[in-house]
Amino acid sequence: MRHTRMAVCSAAFLLATACLATAPATAQGAPRTAAMGYVALGDSYSSGVGAGDYLPGPAHCKRSSRSYPMLWAAAHHTAAFAFPACNGAHASDVLKDQLTALGPGTRLVTLTVGGSDAGFATVMTTCALGGTDRCLSAVSRARAAMDGALPRDLDRLYSAIRDRAPAARVVVLGYPHLYHLMGTCQAGLQDTERAAIDRAVDRLDTMIAERAAGHGFAFADVRSAFTGHEICSRAPWLHSVDLLRLTESYHPTALGHSYGYLPALDRAS
């Protein structure tokens, strides 16, 4: 957790390169015929990037056996389960590539999406490389994206989910704060930047919750579960910049899925 600024900057540059090279977030392995009872849709926070123990299938999707959808399906002995969530997915990718498993027989749909649409990978790269002023400008651009096209994109996606799975309970899960302020980190971003990033997460979660409620969907807020377990806390459930596993930077660990996301889903489902 105590990276030097140079190490953080080097990692951020490589992370930006990795993000640009990521394959399209298509959903391979989702059933093409019968609808599944539980379908887990979404982006990297749904697929389990950062949790490790990745499943066979498209390598870029990074679907983890330790992700909250897999943990929920195992705990509830769910036999009819589809897991098309994929690293890097935007709302439009979920709409285009991940809905084939839905149908009249679907009883539960979970979804985490919006962070990629808001450009959080770009924000984190800019903040690590560019200093406070550029970081705060990047955060402002992300907030503008949240207030721009993203609400409309979520509305289109949520409407399509309801049309395809009219009897399903749909649980939309939010994002945790990334940083614990005045914490253990001795280098890297300043607390001014960390606080701005956390406030942007608040704005994103608020907007997602509003759009979900407008469609009659449940919203599972994970911020309180992650309190005291953010980056720079003494017991983090989120990866900081990781030079060896760059894609996993700023994503929940296996503990974050089992102790943060899974209880939130249990309460909401």
Short mmCIF file of N, CA, C and O in Angstrom, two decimals, residues 1 180 183-185 228-237:
data_model
loop_
_atom_site.label_atom_id
_atom_site.label_comp_id
_atom_site.label_asym_id
_atom_site.label_seq_id
_atom_site.Cartn_x
_atom_site.Cartn_y
_atom_site.Cartn_z
N MET A 1 0.82 -1.20 0.00
CA MET A 1 0.00 0.00 0.00
C MET A 1 0.85 1.25 0.00
O MET A 1 0.39 2.32 -0.32
N HIS A 180 -9.68 5.52 2.21
CA HIS A 180 -9.85 5.88 3.61
C HIS A 180 -8.99 7.12 3.85
O HIS A 180 -7.77 7.08 3.66
N GLY A 183 -5.41 8.02 6.33
CA GLY A 183 -5.15 6.62 6.63
C GLY A 183 -3.67 6.28 6.67
O GLY A 183 -2.82 7.12 6.98
N THR A 184 -3.36 5.04 6.31
CA THR A 184 -2.02 4.50 6.48
C THR A 184 -1.08 4.79 5.32
O THR A 184 0.13 4.57 5.44
N CYS A 185 -1.59 5.25 4.17
CA CYS A 185 -0.74 5.48 3.00
C CYS A 185 0.24 6.61 3.26
O CYS A 185 -0.17 7.69 3.71
N GLY A 228 -13.86 1.51 6.59
CA GLY A 228 -12.75 0.93 7.35
C GLY A 228 -11.97 -0.11 6.59
O GLY A 228 -11.01 -0.68 7.11
N HIS A 229 -12.38 -0.36 5.32
CA HIS A 229 -11.70 -1.36 4.50
C HIS A 229 -11.33 -0.81 3.13
O HIS A 229 -11.12 -1.58 2.19
N GLU A 230 -11.26 0.51 3.00
CA GLU A 230 -10.88 1.13 1.75
C GLU A 230 -9.35 1.11 1.60
O GLU A 230 -8.63 0.73 2.51
N ILE A 231 -8.86 1.53 0.45
CA ILE A 231 -7.43 1.72 0.27
C ILE A 231 -6.95 2.75 1.30
O ILE A 231 -7.61 3.74 1.56
N CYS A 232 -5.81 2.49 1.89
CA CYS A 232 -5.20 3.30 2.96
C CYS A 232 -5.79 3.00 4.33
O CYS A 232 -5.41 3.66 5.32
N SER A 233 -6.70 2.05 4.45
CA SER A 233 -7.15 1.60 5.76
C SER A 233 -6.19 0.52 6.27
O SER A 233 -5.32 0.05 5.54
N ARG A 234 -6.38 0.11 7.49
CA ARG A 234 -5.51 -0.92 8.07
C ARG A 234 -5.87 -2.33 7.59
O ARG A 234 -5.05 -3.24 7.69
N ALA A 235 -7.08 -2.50 7.09
CA ALA A 235 -7.51 -3.82 6.62
C ALA A 235 -8.27 -3.67 5.31
O ALA A 235 -9.50 -3.84 5.25
N PRO A 236 -7.57 -3.31 4.22
CA PRO A 236 -8.25 -2.98 2.97
C PRO A 236 -8.87 -4.20 2.28
O PRO A 236 -8.29 -5.28 2.28
N TRP A 237 -10.04 -3.98 1.71
CA TRP A 237 -10.70 -4.97 0.86
C TRP A 237 -10.67 -4.53 -0.60
O TRP A 237 -11.43 -5.03 -1.43
#
